mmCIF file of N, CA, C and O in Angstrom:
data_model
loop_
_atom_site.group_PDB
_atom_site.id
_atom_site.type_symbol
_atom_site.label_atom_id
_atom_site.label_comp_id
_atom_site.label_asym_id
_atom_site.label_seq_id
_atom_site.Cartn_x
_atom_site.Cartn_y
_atom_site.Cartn_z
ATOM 1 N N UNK A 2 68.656 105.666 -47.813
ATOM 2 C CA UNK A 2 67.733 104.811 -48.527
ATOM 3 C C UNK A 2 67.899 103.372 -48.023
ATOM 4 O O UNK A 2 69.027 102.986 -47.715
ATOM 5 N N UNK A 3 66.835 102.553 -47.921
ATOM 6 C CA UNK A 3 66.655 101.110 -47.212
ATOM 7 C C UNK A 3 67.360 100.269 -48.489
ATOM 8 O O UNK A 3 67.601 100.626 -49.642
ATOM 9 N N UNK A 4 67.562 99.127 -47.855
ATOM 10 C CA UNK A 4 68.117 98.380 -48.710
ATOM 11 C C UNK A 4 67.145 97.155 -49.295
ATOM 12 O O UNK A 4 66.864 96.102 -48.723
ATOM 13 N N UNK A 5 66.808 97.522 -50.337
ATOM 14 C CA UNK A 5 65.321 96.736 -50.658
ATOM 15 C C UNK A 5 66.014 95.118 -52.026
ATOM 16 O O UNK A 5 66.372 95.174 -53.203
ATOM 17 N N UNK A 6 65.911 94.053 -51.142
ATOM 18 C CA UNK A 6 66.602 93.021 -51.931
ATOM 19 C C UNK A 6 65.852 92.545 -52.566
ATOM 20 O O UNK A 6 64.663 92.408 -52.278
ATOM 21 N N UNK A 7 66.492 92.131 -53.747
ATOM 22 C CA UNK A 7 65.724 91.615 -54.757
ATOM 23 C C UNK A 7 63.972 91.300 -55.110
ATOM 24 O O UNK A 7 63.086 91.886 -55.731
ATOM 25 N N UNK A 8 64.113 89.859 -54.211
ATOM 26 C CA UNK A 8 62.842 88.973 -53.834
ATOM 27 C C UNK A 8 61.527 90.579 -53.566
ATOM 28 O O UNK A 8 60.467 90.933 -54.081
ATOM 29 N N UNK A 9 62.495 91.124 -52.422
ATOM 30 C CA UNK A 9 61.338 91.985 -51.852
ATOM 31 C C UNK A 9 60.996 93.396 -53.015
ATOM 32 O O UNK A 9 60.145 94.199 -52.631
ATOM 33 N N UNK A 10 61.519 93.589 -54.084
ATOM 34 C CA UNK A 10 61.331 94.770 -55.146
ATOM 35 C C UNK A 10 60.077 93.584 -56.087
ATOM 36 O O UNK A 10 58.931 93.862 -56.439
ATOM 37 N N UNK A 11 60.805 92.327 -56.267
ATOM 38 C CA UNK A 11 59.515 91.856 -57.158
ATOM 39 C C UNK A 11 58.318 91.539 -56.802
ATOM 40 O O UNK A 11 57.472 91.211 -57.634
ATOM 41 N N UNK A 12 58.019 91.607 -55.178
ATOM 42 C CA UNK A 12 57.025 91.142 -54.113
ATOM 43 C C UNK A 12 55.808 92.744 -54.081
ATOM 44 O O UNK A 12 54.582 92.817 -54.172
ATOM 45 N N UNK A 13 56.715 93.641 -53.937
ATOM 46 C CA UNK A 13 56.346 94.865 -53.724
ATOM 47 C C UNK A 13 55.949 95.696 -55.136
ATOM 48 O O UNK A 13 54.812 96.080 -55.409
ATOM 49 N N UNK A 14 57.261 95.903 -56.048
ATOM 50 C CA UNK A 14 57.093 96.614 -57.301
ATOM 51 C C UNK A 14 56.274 95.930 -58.689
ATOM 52 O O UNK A 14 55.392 96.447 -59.376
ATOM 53 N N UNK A 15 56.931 94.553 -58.817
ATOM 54 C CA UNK A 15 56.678 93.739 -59.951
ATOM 55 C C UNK A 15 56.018 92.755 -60.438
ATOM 56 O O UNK A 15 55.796 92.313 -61.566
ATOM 57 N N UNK A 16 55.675 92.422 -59.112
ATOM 58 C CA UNK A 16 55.021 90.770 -59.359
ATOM 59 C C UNK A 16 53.141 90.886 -60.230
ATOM 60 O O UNK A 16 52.671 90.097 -61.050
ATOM 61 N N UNK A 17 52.398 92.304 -59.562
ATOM 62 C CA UNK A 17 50.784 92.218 -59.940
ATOM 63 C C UNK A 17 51.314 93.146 -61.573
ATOM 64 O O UNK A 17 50.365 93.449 -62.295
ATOM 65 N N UNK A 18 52.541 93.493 -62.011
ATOM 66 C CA UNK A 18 52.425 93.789 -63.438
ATOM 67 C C UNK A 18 52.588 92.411 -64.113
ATOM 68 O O UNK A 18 51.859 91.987 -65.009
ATOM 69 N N UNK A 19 53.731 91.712 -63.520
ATOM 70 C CA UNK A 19 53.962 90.336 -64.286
ATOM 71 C C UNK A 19 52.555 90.042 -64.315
ATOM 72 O O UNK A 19 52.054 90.295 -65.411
ATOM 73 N N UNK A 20 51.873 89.651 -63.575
ATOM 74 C CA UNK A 20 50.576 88.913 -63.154
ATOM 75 C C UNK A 20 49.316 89.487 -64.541
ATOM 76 O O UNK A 20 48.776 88.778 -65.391
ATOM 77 N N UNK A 21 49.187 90.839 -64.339
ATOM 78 C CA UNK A 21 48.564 91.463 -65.232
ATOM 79 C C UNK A 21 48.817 91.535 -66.452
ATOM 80 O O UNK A 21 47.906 91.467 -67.277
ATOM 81 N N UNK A 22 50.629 91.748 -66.957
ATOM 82 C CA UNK A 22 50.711 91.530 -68.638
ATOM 83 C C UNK A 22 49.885 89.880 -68.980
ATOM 84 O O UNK A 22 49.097 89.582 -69.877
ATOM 85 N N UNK A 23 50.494 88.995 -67.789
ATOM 86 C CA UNK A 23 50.052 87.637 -68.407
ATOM 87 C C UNK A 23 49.073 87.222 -68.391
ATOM 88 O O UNK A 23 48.916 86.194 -69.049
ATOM 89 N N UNK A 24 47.738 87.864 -67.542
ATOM 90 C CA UNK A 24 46.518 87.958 -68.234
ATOM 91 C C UNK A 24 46.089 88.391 -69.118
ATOM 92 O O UNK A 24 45.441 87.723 -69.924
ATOM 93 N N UNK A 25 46.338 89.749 -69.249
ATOM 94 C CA UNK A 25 46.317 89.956 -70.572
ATOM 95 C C UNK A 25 46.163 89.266 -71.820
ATOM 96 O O UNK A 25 45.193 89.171 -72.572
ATOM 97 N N UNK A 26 47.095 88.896 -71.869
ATOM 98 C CA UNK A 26 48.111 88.025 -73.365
ATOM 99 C C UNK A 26 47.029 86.834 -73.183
ATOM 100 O O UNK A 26 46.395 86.485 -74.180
ATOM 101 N N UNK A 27 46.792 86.177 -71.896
ATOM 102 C CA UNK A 27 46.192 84.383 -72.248
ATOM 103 C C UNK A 27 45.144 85.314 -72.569
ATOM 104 O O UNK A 27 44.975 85.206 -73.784
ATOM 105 N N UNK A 28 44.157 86.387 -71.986
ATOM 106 C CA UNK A 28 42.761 86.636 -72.253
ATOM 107 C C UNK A 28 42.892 86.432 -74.071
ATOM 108 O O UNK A 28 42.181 85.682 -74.738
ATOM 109 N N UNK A 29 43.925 87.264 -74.560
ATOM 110 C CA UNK A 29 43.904 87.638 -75.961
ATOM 111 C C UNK A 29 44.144 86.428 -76.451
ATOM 112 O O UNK A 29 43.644 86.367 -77.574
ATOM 113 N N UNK A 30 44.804 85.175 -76.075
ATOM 114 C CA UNK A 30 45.207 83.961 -76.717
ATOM 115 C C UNK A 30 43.335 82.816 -76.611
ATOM 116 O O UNK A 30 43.077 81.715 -77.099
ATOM 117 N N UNK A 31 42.438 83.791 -75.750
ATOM 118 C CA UNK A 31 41.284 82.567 -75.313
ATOM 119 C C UNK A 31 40.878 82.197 -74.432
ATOM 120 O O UNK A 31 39.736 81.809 -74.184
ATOM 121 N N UNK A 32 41.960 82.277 -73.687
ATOM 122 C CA UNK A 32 41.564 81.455 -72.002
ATOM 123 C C UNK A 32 40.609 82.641 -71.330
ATOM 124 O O UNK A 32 40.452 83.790 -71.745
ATOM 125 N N UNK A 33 39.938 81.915 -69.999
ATOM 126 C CA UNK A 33 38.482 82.295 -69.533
ATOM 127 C C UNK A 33 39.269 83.051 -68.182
ATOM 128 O O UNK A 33 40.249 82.678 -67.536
ATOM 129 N N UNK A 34 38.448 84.205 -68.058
ATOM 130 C CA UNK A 34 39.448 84.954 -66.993
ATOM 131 C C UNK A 34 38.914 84.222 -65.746
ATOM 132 O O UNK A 34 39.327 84.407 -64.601
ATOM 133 N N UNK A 35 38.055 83.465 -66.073
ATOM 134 C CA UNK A 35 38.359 82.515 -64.707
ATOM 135 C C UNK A 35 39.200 80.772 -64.935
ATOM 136 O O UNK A 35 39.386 79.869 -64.120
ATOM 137 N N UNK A 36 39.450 80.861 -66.021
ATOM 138 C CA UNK A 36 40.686 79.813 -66.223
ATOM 139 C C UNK A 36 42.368 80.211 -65.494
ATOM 140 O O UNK A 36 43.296 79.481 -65.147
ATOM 141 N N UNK A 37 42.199 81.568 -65.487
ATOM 142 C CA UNK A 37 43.403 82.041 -65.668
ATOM 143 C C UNK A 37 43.689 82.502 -63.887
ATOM 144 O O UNK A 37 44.757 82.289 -63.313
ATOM 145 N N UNK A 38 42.652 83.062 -63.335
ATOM 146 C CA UNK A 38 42.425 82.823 -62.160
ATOM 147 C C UNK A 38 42.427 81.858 -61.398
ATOM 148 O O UNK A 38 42.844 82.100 -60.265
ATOM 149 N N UNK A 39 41.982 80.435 -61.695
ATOM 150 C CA UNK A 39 42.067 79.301 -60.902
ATOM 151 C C UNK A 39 44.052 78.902 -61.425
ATOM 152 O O UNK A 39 44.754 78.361 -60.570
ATOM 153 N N UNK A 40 44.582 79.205 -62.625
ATOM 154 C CA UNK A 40 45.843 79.139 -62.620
ATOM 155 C C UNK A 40 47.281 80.105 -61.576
ATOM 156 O O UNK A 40 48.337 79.742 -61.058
ATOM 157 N N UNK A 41 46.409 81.668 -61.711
ATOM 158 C CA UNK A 41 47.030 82.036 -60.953
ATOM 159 C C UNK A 41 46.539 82.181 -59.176
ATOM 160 O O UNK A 41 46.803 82.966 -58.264
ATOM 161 N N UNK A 42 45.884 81.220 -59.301
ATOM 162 C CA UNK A 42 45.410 81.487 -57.691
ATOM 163 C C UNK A 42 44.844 82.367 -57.372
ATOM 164 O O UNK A 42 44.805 82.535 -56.153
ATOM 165 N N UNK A 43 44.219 83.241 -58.125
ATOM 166 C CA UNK A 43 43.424 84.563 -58.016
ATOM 167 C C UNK A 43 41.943 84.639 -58.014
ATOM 168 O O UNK A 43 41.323 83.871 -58.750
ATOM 169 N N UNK A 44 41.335 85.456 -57.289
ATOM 170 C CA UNK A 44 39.939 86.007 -57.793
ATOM 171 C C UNK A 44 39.733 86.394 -59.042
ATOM 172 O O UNK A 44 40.449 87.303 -59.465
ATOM 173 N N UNK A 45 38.664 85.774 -59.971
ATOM 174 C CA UNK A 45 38.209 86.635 -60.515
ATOM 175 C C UNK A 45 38.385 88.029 -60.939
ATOM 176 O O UNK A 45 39.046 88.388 -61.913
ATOM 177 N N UNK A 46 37.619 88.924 -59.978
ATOM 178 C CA UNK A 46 37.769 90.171 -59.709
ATOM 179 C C UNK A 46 39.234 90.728 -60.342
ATOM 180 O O UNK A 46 39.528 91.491 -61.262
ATOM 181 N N UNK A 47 39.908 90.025 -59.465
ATOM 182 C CA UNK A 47 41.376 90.538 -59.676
ATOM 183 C C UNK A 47 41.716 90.521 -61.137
ATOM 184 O O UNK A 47 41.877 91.588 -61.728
ATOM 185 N N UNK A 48 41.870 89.014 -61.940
ATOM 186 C CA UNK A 48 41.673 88.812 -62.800
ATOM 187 C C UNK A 48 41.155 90.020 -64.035
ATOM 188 O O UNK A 48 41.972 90.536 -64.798
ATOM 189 N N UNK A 49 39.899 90.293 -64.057
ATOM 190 C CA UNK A 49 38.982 91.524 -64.231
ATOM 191 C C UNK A 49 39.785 92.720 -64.247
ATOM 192 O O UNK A 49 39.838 93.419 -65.259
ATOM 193 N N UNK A 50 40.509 93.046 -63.030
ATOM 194 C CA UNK A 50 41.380 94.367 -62.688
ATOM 195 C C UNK A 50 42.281 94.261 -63.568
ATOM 196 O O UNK A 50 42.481 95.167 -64.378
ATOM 197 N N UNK A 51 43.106 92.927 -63.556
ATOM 198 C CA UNK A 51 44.397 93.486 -64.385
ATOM 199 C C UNK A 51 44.196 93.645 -65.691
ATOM 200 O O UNK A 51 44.733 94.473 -66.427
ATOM 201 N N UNK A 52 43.045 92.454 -66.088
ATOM 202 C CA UNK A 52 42.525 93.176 -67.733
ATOM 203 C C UNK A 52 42.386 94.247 -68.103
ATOM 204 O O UNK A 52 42.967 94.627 -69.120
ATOM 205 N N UNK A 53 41.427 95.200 -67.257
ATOM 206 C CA UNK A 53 40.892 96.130 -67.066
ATOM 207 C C UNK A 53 41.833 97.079 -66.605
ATOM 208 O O UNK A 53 41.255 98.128 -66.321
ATOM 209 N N UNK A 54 43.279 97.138 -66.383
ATOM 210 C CA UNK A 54 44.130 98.307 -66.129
ATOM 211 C C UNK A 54 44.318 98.883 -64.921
ATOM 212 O O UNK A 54 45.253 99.579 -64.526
ATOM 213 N N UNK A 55 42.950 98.381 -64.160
ATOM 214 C CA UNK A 55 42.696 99.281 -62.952
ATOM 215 C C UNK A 55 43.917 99.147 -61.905
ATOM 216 O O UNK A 55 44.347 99.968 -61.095
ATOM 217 N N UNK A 56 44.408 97.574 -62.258
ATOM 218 C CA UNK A 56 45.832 96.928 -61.357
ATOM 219 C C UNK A 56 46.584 96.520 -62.071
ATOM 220 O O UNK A 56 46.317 96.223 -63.235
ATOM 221 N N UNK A 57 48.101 96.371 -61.348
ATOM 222 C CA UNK A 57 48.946 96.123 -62.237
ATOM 223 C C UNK A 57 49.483 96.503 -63.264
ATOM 224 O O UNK A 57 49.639 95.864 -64.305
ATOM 225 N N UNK A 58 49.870 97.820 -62.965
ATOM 226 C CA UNK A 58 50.345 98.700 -63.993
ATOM 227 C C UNK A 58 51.958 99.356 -63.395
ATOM 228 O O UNK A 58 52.690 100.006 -64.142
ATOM 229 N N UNK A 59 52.251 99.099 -62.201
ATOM 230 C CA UNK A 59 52.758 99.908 -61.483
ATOM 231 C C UNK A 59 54.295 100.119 -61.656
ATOM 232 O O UNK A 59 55.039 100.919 -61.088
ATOM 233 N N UNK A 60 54.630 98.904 -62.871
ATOM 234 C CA UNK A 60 55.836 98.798 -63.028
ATOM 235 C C UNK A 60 56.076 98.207 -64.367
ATOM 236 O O UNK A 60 55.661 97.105 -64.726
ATOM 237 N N UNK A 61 56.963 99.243 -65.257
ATOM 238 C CA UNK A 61 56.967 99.171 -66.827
ATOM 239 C C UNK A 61 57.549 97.887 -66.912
ATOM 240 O O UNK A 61 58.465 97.607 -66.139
ATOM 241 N N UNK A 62 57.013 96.797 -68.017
ATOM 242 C CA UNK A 62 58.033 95.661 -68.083
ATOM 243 C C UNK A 62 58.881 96.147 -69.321
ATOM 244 O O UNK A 62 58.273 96.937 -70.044
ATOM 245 N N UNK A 63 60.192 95.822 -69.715
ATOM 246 C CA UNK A 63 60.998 95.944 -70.912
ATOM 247 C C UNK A 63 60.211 94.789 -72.234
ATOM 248 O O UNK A 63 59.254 94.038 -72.423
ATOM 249 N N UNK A 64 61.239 95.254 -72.769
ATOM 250 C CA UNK A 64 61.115 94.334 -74.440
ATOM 251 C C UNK A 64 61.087 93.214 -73.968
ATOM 252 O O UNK A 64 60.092 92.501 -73.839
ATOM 253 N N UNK A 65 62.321 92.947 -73.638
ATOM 254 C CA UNK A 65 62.904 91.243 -73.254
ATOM 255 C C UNK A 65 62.069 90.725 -72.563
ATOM 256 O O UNK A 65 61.468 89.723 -72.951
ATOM 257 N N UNK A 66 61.803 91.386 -71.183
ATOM 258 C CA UNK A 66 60.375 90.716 -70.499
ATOM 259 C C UNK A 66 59.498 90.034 -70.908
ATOM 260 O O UNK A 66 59.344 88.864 -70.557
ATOM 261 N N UNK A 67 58.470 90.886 -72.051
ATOM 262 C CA UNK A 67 57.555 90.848 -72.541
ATOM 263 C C UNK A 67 57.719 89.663 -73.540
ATOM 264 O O UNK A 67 56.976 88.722 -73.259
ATOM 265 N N UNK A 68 58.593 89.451 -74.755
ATOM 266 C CA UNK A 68 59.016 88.807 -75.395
ATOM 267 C C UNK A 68 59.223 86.616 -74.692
ATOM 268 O O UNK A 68 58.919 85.516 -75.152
ATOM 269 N N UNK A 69 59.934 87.178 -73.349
ATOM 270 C CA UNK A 69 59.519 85.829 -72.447
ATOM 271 C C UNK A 69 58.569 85.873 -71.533
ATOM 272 O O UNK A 69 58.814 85.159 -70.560
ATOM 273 N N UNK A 70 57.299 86.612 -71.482
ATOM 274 C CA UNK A 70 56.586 86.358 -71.114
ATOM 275 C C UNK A 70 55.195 85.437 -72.514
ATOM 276 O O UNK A 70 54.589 84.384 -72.314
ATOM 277 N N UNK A 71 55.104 86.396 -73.870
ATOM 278 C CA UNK A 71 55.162 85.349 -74.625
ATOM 279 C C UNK A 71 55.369 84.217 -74.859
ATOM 280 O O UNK A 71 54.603 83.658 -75.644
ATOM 281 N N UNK A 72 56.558 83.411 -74.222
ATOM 282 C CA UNK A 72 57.188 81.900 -74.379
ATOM 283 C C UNK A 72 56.366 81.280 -73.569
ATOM 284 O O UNK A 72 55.729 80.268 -73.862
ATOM 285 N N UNK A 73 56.338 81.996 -72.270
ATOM 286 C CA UNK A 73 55.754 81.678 -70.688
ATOM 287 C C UNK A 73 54.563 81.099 -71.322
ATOM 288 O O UNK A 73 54.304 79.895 -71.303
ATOM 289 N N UNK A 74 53.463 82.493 -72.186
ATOM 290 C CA UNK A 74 52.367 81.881 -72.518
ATOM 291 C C UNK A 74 51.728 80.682 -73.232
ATOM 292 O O UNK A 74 50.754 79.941 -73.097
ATOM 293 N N UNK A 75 53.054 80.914 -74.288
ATOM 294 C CA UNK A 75 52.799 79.927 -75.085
ATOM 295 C C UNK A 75 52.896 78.317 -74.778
ATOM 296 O O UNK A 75 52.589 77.489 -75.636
ATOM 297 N N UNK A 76 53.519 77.832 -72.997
ATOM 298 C CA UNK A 76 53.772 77.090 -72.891
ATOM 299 C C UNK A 76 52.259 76.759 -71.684
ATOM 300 O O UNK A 76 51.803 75.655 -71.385
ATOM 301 N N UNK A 77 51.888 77.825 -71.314
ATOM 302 C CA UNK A 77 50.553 77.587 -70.398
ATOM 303 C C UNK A 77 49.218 77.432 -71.208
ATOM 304 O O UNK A 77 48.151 77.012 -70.761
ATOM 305 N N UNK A 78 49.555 77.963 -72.830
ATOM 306 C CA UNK A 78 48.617 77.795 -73.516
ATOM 307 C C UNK A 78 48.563 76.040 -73.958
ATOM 308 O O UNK A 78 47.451 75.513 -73.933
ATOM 309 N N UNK A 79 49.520 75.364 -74.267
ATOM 310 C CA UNK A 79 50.493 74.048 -74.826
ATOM 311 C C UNK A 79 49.919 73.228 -73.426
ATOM 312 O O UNK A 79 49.484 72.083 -73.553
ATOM 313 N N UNK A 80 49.953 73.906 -72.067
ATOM 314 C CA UNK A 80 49.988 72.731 -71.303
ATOM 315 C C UNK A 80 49.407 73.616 -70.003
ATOM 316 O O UNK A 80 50.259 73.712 -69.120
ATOM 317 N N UNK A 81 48.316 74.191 -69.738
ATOM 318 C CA UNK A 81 47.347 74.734 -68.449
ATOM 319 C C UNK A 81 47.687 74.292 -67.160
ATOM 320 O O UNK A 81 46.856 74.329 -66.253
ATOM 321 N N UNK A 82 48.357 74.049 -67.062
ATOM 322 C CA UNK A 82 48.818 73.646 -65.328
ATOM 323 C C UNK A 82 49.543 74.601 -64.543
ATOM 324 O O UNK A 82 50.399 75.397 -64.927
ATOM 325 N N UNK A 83 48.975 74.370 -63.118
ATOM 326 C CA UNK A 83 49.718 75.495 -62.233
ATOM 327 C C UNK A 83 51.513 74.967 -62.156
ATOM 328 O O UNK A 83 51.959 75.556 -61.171
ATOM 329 N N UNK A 84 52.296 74.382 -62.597
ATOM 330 C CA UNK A 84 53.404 74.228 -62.576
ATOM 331 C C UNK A 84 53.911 74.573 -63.482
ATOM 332 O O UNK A 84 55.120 74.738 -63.315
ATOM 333 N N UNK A 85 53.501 74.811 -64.574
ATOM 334 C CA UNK A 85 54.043 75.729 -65.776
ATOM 335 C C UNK A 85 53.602 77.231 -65.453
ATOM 336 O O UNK A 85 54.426 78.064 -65.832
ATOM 337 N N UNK A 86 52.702 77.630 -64.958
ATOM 338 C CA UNK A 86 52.659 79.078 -64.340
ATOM 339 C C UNK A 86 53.900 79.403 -63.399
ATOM 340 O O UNK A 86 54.774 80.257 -63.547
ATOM 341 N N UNK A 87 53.721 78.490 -62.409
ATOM 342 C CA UNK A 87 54.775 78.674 -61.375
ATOM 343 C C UNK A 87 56.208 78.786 -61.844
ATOM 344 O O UNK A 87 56.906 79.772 -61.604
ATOM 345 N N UNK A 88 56.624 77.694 -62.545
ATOM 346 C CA UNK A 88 58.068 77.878 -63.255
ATOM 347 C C UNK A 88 58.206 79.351 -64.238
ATOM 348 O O UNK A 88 59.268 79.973 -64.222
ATOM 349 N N UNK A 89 56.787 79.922 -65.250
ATOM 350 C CA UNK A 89 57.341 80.417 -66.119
ATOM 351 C C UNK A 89 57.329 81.644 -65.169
ATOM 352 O O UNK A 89 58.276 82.404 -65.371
ATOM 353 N N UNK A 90 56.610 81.958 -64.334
ATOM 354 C CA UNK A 90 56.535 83.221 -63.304
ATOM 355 C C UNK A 90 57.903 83.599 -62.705
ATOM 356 O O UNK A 90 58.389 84.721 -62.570
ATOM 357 N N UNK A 91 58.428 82.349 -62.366
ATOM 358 C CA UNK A 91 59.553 82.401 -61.749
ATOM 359 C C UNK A 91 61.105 82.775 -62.345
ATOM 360 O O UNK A 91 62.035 83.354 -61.786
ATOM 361 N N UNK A 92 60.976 82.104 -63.945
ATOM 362 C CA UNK A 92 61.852 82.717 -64.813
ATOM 363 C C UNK A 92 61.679 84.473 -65.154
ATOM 364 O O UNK A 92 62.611 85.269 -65.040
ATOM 365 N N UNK A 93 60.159 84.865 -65.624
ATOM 366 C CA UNK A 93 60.065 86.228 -65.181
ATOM 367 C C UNK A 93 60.547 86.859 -64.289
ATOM 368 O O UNK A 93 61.403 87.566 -64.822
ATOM 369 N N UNK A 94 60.530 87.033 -63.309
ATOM 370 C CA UNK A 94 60.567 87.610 -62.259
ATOM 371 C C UNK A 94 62.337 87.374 -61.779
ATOM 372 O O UNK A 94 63.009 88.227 -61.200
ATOM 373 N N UNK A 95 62.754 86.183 -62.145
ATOM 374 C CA UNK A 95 64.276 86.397 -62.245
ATOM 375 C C UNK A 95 64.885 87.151 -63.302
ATOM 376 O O UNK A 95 65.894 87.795 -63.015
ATOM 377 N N UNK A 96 64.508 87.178 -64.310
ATOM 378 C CA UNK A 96 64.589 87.709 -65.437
ATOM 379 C C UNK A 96 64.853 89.300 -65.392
ATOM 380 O O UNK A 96 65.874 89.923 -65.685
ATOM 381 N N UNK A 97 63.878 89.656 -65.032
ATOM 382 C CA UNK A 97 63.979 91.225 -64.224
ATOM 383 C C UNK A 97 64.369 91.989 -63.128
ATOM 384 O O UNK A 97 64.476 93.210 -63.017
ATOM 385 N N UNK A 98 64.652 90.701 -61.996
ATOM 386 C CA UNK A 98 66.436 90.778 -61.327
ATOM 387 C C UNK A 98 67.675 90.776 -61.890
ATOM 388 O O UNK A 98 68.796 91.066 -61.472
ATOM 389 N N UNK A 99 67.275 90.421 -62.838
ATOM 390 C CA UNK A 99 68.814 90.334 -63.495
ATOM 391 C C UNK A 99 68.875 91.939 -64.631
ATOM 392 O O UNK A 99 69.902 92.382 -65.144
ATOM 393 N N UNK A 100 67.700 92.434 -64.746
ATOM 394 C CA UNK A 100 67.519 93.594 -65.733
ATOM 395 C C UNK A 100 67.716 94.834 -64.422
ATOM 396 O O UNK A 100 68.312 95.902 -64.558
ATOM 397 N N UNK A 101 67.018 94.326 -63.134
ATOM 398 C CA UNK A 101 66.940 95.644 -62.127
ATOM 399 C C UNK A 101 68.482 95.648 -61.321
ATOM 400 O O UNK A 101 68.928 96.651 -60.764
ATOM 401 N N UNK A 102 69.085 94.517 -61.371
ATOM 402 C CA UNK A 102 70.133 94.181 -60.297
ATOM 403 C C UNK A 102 71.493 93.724 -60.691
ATOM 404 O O UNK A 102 72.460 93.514 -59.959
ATOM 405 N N UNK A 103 71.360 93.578 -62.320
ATOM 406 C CA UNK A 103 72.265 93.265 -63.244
ATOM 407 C C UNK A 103 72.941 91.573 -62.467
ATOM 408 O O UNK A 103 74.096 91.304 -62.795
ATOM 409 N N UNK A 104 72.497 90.947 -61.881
ATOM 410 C CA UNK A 104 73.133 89.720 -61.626
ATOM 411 C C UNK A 104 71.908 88.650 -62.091
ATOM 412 O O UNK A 104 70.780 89.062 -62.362
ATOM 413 N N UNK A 105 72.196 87.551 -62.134
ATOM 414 C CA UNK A 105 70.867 86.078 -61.971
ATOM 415 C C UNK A 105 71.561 85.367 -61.191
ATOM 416 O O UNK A 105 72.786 85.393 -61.073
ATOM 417 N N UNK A 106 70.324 84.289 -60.274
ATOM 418 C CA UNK A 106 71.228 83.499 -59.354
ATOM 419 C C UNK A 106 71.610 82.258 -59.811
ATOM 420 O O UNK A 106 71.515 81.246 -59.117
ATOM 421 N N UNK A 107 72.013 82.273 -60.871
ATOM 422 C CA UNK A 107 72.570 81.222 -61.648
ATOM 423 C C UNK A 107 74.110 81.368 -62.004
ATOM 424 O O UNK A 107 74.955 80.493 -62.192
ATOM 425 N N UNK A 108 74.215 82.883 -62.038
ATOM 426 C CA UNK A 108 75.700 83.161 -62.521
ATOM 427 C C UNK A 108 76.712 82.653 -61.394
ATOM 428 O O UNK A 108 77.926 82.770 -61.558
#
């Protein structure tokens, strides 16, 4: 079996579920799936998909995830900027290195 590091499991496995729960959630909080698109740098379309299930399904998130992906929202809802996407994406996605890989690169 290849040795698949971190970065490259959340690039490959995790990143269009992160992407998709957190459309989700802003669609349900209000925001315009093309608000949320010009935040995540996305099409539309795409946008559309992950609402719609068709993408971004490919990888179960846990409790804890979900729970800070909530915070994530609540802080893009508080303040719409692509630098609060970027940071809270980034705590995600470490977040679940540390759930898939049992380390964070903080420890």
């Amino acid at each position: 079996m290849a040795l698949i590091f971190p970065h490259e499991f959340i690039a490959k496995t995790a990143i269009h579920s992160v992407k998709a729960n957190l459309a989700k959630e802003l669609v349900s909080r209000g925001m315009t799936q093309r608000s949320i698109a010009d935040l995540l740098e996305s099409q539309t379309s795409t946008i559309s998909q992950y609402i719609g299930g068709t993408r971004g399904n490919t990888y179960q998130l846990s409790d804890s995830t979900i729970k800070l992906m909530s915070l994530v929202c609540d802080a893009i809802i508080g303040n719409p900027e692509r630098q609060i996407v970027t940071y809270g994406i980034s705590q995600i996605c470490d977040h679940i290195i540390k759930e898939e890989y049992g380390f964070h690169f903080r420890d």
